[in-house]
Short mmCIF file of N, CA and C in Angstrom, two decimals:
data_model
loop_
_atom_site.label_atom_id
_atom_site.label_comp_id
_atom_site.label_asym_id
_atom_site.label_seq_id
_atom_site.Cartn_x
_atom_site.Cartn_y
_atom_site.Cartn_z
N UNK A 1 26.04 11.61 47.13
CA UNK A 1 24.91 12.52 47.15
C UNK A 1 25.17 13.75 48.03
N UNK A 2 26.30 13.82 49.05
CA UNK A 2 26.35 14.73 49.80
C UNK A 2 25.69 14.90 50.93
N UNK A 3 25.02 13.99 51.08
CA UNK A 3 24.00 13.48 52.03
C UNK A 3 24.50 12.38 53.01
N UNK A 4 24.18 12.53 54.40
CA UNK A 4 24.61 12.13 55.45
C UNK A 4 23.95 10.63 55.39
N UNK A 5 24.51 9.28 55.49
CA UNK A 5 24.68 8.08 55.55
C UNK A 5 24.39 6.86 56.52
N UNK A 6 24.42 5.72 57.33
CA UNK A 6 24.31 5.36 57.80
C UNK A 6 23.96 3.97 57.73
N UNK A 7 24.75 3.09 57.88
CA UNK A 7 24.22 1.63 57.67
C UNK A 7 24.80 0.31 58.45
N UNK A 8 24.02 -0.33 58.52
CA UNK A 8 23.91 -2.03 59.51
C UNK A 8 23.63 -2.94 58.20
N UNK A 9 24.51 -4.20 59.17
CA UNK A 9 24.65 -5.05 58.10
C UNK A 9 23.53 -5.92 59.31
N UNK A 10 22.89 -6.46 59.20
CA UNK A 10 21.44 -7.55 59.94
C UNK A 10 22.15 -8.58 60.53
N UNK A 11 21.90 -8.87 61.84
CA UNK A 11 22.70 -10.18 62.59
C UNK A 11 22.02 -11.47 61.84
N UNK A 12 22.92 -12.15 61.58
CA UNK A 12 22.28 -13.60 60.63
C UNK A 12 21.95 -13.39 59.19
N UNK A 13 22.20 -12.35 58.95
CA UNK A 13 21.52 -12.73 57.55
C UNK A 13 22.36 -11.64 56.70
N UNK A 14 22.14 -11.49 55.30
CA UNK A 14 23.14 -10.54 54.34
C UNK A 14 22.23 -8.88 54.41
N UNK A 15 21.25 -9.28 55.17
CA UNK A 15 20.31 -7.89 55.03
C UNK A 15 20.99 -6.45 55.37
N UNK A 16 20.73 -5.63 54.19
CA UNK A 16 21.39 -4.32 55.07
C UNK A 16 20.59 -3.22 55.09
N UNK A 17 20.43 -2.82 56.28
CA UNK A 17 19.37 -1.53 56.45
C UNK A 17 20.43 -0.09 56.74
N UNK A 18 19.71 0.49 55.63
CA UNK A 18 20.23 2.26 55.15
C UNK A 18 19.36 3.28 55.84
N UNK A 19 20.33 4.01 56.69
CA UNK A 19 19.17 5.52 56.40
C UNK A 19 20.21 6.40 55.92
N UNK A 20 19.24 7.08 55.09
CA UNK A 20 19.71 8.36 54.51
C UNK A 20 19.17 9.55 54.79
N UNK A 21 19.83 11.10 55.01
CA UNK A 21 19.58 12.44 55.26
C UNK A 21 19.24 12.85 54.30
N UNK A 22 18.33 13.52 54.87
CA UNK A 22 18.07 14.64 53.28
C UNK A 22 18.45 15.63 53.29
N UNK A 23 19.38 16.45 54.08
CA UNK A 23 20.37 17.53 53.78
C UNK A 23 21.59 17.20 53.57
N UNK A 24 22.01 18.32 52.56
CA UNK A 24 23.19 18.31 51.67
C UNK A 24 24.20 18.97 52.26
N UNK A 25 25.12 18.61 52.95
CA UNK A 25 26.24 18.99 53.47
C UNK A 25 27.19 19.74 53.19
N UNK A 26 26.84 21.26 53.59
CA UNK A 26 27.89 21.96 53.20
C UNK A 26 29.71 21.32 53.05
N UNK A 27 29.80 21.98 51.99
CA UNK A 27 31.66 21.39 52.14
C UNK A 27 32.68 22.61 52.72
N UNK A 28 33.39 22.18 53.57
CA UNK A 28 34.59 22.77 54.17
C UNK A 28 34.04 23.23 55.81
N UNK A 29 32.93 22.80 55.93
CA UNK A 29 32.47 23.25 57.43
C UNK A 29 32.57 22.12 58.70
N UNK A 30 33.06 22.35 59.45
CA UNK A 30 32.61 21.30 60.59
C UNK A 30 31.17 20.76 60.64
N UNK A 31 30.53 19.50 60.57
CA UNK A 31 29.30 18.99 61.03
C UNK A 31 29.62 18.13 62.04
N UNK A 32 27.92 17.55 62.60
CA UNK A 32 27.98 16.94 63.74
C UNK A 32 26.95 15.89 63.28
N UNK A 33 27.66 14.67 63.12
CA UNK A 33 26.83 13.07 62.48
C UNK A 33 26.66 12.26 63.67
N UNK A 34 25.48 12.06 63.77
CA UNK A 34 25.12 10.63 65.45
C UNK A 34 24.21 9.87 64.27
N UNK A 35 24.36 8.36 64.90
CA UNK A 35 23.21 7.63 64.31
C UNK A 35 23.25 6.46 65.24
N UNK A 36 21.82 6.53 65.94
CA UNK A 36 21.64 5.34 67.30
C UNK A 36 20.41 4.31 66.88
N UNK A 37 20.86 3.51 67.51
CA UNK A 37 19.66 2.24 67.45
C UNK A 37 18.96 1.73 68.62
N UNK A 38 17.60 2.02 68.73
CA UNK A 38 17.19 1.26 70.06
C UNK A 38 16.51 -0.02 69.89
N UNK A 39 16.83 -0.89 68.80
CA UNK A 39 16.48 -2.06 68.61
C UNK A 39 15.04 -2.28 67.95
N UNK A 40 15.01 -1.06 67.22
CA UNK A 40 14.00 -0.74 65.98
C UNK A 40 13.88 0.29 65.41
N UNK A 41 14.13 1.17 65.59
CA UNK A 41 14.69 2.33 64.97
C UNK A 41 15.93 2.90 65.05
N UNK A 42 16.84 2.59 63.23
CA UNK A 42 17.67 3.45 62.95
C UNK A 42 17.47 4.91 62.52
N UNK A 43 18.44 5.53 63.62
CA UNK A 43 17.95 7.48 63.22
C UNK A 43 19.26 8.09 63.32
N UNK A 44 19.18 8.65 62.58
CA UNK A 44 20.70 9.12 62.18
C UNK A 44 20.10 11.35 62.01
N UNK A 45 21.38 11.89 62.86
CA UNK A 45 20.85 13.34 62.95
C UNK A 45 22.48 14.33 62.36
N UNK A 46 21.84 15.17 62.33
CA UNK A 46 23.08 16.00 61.54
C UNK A 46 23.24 17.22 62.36
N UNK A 47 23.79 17.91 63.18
CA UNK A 47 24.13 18.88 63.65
C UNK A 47 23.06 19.05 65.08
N UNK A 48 22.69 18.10 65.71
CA UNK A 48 21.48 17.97 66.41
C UNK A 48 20.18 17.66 66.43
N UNK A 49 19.86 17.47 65.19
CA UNK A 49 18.46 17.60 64.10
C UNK A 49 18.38 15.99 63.37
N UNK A 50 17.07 15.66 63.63
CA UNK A 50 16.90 14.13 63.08
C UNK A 50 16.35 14.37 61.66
N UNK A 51 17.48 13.71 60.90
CA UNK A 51 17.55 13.86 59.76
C UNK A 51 16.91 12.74 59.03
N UNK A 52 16.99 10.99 59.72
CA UNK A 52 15.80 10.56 58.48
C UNK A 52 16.26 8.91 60.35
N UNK A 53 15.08 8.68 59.65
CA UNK A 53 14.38 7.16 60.41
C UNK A 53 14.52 5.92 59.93
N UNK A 54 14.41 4.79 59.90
CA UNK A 54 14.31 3.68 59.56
C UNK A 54 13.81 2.87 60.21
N UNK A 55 13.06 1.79 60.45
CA UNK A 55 12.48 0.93 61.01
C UNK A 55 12.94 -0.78 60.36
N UNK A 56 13.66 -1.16 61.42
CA UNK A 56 14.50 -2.13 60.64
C UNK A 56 13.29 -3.32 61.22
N UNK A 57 12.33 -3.56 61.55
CA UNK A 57 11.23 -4.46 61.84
C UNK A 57 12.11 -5.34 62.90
N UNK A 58 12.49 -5.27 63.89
CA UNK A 58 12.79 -5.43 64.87
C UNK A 58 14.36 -5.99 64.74
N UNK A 59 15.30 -6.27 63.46
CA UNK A 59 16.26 -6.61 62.89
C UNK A 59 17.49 -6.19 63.83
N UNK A 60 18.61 -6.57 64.55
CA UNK A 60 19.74 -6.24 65.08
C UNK A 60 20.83 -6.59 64.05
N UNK A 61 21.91 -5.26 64.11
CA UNK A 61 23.17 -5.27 63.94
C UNK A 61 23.83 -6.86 64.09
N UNK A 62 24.44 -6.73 63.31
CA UNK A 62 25.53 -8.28 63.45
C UNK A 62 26.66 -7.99 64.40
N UNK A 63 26.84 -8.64 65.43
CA UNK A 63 27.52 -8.81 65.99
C UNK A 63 28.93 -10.14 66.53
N UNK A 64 28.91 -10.84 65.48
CA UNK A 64 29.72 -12.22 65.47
C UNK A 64 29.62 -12.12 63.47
N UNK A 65 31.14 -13.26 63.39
CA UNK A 65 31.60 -13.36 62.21
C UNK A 65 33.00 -12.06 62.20
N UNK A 66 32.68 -11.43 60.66
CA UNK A 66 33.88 -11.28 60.61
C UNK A 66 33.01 -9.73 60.25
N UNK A 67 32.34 -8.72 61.13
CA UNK A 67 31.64 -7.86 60.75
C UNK A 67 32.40 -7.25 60.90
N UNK A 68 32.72 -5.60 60.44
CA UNK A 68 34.05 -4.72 61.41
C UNK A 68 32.77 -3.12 61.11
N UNK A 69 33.78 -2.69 62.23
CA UNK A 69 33.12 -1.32 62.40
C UNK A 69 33.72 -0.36 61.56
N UNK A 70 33.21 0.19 60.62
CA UNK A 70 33.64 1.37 59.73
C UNK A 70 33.39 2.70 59.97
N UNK A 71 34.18 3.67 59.62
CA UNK A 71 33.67 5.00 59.78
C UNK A 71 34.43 5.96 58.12
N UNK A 72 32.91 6.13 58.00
CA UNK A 72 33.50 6.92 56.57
C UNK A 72 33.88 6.20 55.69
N UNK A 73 33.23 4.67 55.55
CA UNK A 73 33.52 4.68 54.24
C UNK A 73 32.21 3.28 53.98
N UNK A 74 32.54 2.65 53.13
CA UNK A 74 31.08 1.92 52.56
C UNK A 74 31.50 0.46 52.24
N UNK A 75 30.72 -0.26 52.06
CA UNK A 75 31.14 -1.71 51.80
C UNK A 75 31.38 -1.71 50.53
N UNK A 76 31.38 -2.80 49.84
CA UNK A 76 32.09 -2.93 48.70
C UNK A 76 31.88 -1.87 47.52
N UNK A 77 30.46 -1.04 47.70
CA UNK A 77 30.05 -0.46 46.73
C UNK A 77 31.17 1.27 46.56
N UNK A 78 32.46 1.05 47.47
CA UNK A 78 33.54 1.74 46.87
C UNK A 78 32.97 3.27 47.29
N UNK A 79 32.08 3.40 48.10
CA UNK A 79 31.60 5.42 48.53
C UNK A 79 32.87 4.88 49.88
N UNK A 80 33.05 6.82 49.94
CA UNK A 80 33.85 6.80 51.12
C UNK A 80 34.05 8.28 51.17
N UNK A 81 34.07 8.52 52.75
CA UNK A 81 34.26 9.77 52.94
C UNK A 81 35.30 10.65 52.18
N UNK A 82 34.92 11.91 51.97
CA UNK A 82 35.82 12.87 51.17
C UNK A 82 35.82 14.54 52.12
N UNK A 83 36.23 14.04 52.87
CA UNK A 83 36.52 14.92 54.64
C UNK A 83 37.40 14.54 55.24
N UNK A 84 37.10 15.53 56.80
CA UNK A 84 37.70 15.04 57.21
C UNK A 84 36.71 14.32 58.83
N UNK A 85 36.99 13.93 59.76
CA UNK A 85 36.56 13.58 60.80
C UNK A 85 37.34 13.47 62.06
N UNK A 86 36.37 14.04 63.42
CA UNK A 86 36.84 13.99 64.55
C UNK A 86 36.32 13.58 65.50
N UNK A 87 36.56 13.00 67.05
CA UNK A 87 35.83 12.28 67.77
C UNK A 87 34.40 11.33 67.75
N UNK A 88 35.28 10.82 67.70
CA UNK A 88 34.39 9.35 66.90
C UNK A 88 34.22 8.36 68.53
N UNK A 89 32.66 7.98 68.50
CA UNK A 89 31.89 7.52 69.88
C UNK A 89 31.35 6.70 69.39
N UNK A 90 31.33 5.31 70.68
CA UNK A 90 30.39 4.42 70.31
C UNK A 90 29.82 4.36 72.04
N UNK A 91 28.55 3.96 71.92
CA UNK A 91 27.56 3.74 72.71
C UNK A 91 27.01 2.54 72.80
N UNK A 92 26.63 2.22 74.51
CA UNK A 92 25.64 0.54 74.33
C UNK A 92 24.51 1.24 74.50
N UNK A 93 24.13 2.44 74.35
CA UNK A 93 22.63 2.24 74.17
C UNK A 93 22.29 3.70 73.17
N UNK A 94 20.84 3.55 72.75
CA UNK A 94 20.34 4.63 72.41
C UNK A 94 20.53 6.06 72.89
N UNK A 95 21.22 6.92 72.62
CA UNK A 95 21.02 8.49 73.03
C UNK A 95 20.04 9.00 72.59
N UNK A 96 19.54 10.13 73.64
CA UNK A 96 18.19 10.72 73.43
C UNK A 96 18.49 12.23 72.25
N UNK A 97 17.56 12.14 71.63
CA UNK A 97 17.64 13.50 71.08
C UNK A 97 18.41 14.94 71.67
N UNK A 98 17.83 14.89 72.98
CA UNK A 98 18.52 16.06 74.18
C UNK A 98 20.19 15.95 74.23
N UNK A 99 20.37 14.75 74.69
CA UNK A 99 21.56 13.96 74.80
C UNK A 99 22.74 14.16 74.01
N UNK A 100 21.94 14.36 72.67
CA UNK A 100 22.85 14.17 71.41
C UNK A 100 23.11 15.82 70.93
N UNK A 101 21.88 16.77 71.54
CA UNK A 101 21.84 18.35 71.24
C UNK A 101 23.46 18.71 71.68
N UNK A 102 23.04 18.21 73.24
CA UNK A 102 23.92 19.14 74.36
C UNK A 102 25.22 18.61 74.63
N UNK A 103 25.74 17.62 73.94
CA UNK A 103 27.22 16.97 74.00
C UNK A 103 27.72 17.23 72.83
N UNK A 104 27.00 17.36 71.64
CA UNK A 104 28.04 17.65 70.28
C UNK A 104 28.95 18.99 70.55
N UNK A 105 29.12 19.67 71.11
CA UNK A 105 30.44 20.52 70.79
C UNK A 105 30.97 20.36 71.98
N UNK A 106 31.03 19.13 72.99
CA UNK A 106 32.46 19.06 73.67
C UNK A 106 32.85 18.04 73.50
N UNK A 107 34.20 17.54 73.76
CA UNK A 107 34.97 16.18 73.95
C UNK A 107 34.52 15.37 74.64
N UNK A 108 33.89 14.38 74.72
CA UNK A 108 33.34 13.53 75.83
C UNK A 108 34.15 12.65 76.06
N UNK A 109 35.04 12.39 77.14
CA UNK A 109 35.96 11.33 77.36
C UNK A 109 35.20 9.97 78.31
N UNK A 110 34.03 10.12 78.86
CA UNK A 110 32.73 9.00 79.53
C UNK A 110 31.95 9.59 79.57
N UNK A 111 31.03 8.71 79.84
CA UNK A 111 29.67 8.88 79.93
C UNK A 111 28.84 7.30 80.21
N UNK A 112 27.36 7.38 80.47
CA UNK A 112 27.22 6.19 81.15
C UNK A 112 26.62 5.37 78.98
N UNK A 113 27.03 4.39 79.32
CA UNK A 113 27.21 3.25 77.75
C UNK A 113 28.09 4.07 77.17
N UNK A 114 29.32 4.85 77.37
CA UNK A 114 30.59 5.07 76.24
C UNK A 114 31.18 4.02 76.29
N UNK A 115 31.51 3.07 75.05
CA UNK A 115 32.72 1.81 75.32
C UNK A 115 33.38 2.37 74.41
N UNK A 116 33.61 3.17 73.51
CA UNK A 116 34.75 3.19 72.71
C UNK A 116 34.33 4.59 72.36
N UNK A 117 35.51 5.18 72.43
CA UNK A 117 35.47 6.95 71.85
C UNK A 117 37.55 7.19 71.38
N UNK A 118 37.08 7.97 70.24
CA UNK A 118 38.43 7.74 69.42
C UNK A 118 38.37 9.36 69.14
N UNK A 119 39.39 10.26 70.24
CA UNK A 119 39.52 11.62 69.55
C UNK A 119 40.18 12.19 68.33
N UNK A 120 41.23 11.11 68.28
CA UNK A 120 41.76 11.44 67.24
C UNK A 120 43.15 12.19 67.53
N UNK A 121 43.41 12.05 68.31
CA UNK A 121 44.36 13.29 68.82
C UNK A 121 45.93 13.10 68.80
N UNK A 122 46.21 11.97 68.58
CA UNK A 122 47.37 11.40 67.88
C UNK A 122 47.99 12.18 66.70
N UNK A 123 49.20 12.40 66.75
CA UNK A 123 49.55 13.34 65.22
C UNK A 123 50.50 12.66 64.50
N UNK A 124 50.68 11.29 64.54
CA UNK A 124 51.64 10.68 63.53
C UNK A 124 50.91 9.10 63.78
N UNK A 125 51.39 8.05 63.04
CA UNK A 125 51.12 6.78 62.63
C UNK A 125 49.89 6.21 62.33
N UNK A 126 49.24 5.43 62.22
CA UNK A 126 47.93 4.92 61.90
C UNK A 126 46.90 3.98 62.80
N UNK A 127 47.61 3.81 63.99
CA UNK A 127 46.92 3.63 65.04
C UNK A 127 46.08 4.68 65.94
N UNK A 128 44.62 4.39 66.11
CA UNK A 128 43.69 5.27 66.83
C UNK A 128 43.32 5.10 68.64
N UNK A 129 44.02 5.68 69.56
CA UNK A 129 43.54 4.73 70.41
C UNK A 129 42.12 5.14 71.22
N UNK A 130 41.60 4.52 71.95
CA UNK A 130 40.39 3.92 72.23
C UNK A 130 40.45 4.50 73.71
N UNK A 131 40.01 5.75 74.05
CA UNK A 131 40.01 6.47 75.42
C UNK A 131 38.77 5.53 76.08
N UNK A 132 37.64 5.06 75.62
CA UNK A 132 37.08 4.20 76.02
C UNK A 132 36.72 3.11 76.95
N UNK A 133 36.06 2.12 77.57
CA UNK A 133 36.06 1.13 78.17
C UNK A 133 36.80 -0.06 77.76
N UNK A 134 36.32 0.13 76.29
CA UNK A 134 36.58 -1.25 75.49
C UNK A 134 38.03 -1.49 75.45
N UNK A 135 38.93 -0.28 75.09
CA UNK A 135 40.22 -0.36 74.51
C UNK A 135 40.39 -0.63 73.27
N UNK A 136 39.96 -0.55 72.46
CA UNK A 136 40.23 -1.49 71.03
C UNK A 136 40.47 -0.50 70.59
N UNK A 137 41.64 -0.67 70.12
CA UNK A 137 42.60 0.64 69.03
C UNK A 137 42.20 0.04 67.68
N UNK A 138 42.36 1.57 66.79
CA UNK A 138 41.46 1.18 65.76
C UNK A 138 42.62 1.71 64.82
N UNK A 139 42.44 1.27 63.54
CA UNK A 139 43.53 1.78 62.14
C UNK A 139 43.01 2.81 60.98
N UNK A 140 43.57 3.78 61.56
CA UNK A 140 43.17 4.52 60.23
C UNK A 140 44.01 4.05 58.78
N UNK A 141 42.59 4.34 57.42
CA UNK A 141 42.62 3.30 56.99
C UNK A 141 43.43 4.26 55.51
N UNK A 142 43.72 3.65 54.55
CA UNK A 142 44.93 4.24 53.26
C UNK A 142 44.22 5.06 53.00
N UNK A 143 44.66 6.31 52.42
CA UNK A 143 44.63 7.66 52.20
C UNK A 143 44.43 8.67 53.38
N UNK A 144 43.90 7.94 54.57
CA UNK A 144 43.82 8.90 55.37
C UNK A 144 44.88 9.95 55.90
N UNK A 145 44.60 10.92 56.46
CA UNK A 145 46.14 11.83 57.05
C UNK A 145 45.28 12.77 57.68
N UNK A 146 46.23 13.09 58.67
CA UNK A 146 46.15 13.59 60.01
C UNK A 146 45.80 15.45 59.96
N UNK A 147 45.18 15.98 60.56
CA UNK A 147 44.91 17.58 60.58
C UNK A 147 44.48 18.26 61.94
N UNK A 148 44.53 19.30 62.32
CA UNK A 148 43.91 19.79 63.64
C UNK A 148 42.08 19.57 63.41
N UNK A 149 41.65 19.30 64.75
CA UNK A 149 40.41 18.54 64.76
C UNK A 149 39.72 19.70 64.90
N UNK A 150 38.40 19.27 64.94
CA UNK A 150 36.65 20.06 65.06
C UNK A 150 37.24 21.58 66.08
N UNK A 151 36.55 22.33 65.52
CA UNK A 151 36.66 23.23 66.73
C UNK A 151 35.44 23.32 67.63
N UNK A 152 34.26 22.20 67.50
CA UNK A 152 33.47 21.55 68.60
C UNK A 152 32.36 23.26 68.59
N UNK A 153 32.76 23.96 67.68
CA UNK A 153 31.67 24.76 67.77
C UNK A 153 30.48 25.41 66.68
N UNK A 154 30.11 24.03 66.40
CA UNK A 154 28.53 24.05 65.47
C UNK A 154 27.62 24.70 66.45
N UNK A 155 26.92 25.91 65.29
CA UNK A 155 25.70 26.73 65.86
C UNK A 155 24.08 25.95 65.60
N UNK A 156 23.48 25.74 66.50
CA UNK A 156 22.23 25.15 66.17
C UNK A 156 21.72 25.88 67.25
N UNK A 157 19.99 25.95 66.45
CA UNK A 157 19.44 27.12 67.44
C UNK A 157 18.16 25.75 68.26
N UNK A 158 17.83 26.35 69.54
CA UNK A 158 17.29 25.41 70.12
C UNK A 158 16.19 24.93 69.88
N UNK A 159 16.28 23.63 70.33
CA UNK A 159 14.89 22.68 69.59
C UNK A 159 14.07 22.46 70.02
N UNK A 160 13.55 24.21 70.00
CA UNK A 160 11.79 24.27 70.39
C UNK A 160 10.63 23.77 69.02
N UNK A 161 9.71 23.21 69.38
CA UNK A 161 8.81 22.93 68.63
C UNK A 161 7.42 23.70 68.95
N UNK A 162 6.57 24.32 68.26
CA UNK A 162 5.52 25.04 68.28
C UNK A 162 4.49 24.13 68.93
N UNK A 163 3.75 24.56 70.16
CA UNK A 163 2.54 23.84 70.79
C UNK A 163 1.39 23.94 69.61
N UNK A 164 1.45 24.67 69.02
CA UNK A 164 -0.25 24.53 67.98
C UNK A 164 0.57 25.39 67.06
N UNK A 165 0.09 25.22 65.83
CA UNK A 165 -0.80 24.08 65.34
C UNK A 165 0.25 23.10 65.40
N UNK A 166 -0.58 21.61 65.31
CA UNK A 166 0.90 20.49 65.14
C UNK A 166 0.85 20.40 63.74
N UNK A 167 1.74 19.67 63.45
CA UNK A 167 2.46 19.16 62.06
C UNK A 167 1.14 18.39 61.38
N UNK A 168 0.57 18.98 59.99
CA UNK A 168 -0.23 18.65 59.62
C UNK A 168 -1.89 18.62 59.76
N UNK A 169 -1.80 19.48 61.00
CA UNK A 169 -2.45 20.08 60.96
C UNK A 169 -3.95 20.88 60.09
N UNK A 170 -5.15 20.22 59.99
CA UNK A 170 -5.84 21.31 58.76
C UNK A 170 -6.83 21.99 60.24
N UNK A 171 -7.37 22.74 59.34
CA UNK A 171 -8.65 23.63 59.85
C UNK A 171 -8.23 24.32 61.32
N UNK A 172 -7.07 25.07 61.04
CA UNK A 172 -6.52 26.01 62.21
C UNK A 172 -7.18 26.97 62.84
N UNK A 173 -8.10 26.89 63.75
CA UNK A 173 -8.69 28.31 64.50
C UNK A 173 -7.70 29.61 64.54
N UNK A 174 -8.23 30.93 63.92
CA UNK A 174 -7.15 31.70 64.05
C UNK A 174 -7.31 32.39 65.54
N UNK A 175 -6.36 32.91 66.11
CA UNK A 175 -6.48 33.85 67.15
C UNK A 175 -7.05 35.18 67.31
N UNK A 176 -8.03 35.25 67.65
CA UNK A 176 -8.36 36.98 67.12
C UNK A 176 -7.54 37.95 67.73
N UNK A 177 -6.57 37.51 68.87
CA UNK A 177 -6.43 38.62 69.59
C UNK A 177 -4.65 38.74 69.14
#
């Protein structure tokens, strides 16, 4: 769809909860994809901007068995990224909207819950390593291949929101003055 992605497979059970963006992703441009969980809402944002919600009814990620962490590509149903990708982060907790504004265009090598961050910065073989807490080197996976990364400088204008009227709003007093 061209549309930004996101999915958990449910601890215990085959359940899988999706969110999907509703903007269409320019092709050939750098973007900026986060998607956090605070243990009921999946929200997944695109260039700083929360792009769609989910409410998994209080449901957690699987964490035991034989789950693995993917990036860019899909379970059996065969979608998979057709890009490219750079600095790739994992977190133990929820990032805040702010959080997620003001770190997308630099390298973050820590931060407080970084356990695994993968720059990418390797220029030959198929091992990723894991600047991280965790350490867990990761495999880039067949077809992939190697290119100079993000130039970390997506324009987004700041995320002021209008005090009045709010969203939905009817029967607006106008201002006379």
């Amino acid at each position: 769809t061209g549309r930004l992605i996101s999915s958990m497979d449910a601890d215990g059970t085959d359940e899988e909860h999706t969110c999907l963006g509703k903007t269409t992703i320019p092709e050939k441009t750098w973007q900026h994809a986060a998607a956090t969980f605070d243990g009921t809402l999946w929200k997944i944002y695109l260039n700083g901007n929360l792009e769609s919600t989910h409410d998994t009814g209080g449901i957690t990620p699987a964490t035991t068995g034989t789950r693995r962490t993917a990036f860019g590509a899909m379970n059996g149903r065969g979608a998979r990224l057709l890009g490219m990708m750079d600095e790739v982060r994992i977190w133990t907790r929820a990032r805040t909207h702010d959080e997620i504004r003001t770190s997308m265009n630099t390298p973050l090598t820590q931060g407080s819950g970084l356990v695994s961050r993968y720059g990418m910065e390797e220029t030959s073989g198929i091992s990723l390593t894991d600047s991280g807490t965790a350490g867990v080197t990761a495999t880039l996976g067949t077809g992939g291949y190697r290119t100079t990364g993000a130039a970390f400088d997506v324009n987004v204008p700041p995320g002021a929101a209008p005090a009045s009227p709010s969203q939905d709003q009817v029967s607006v007093p106008r201002n006379t003055t």
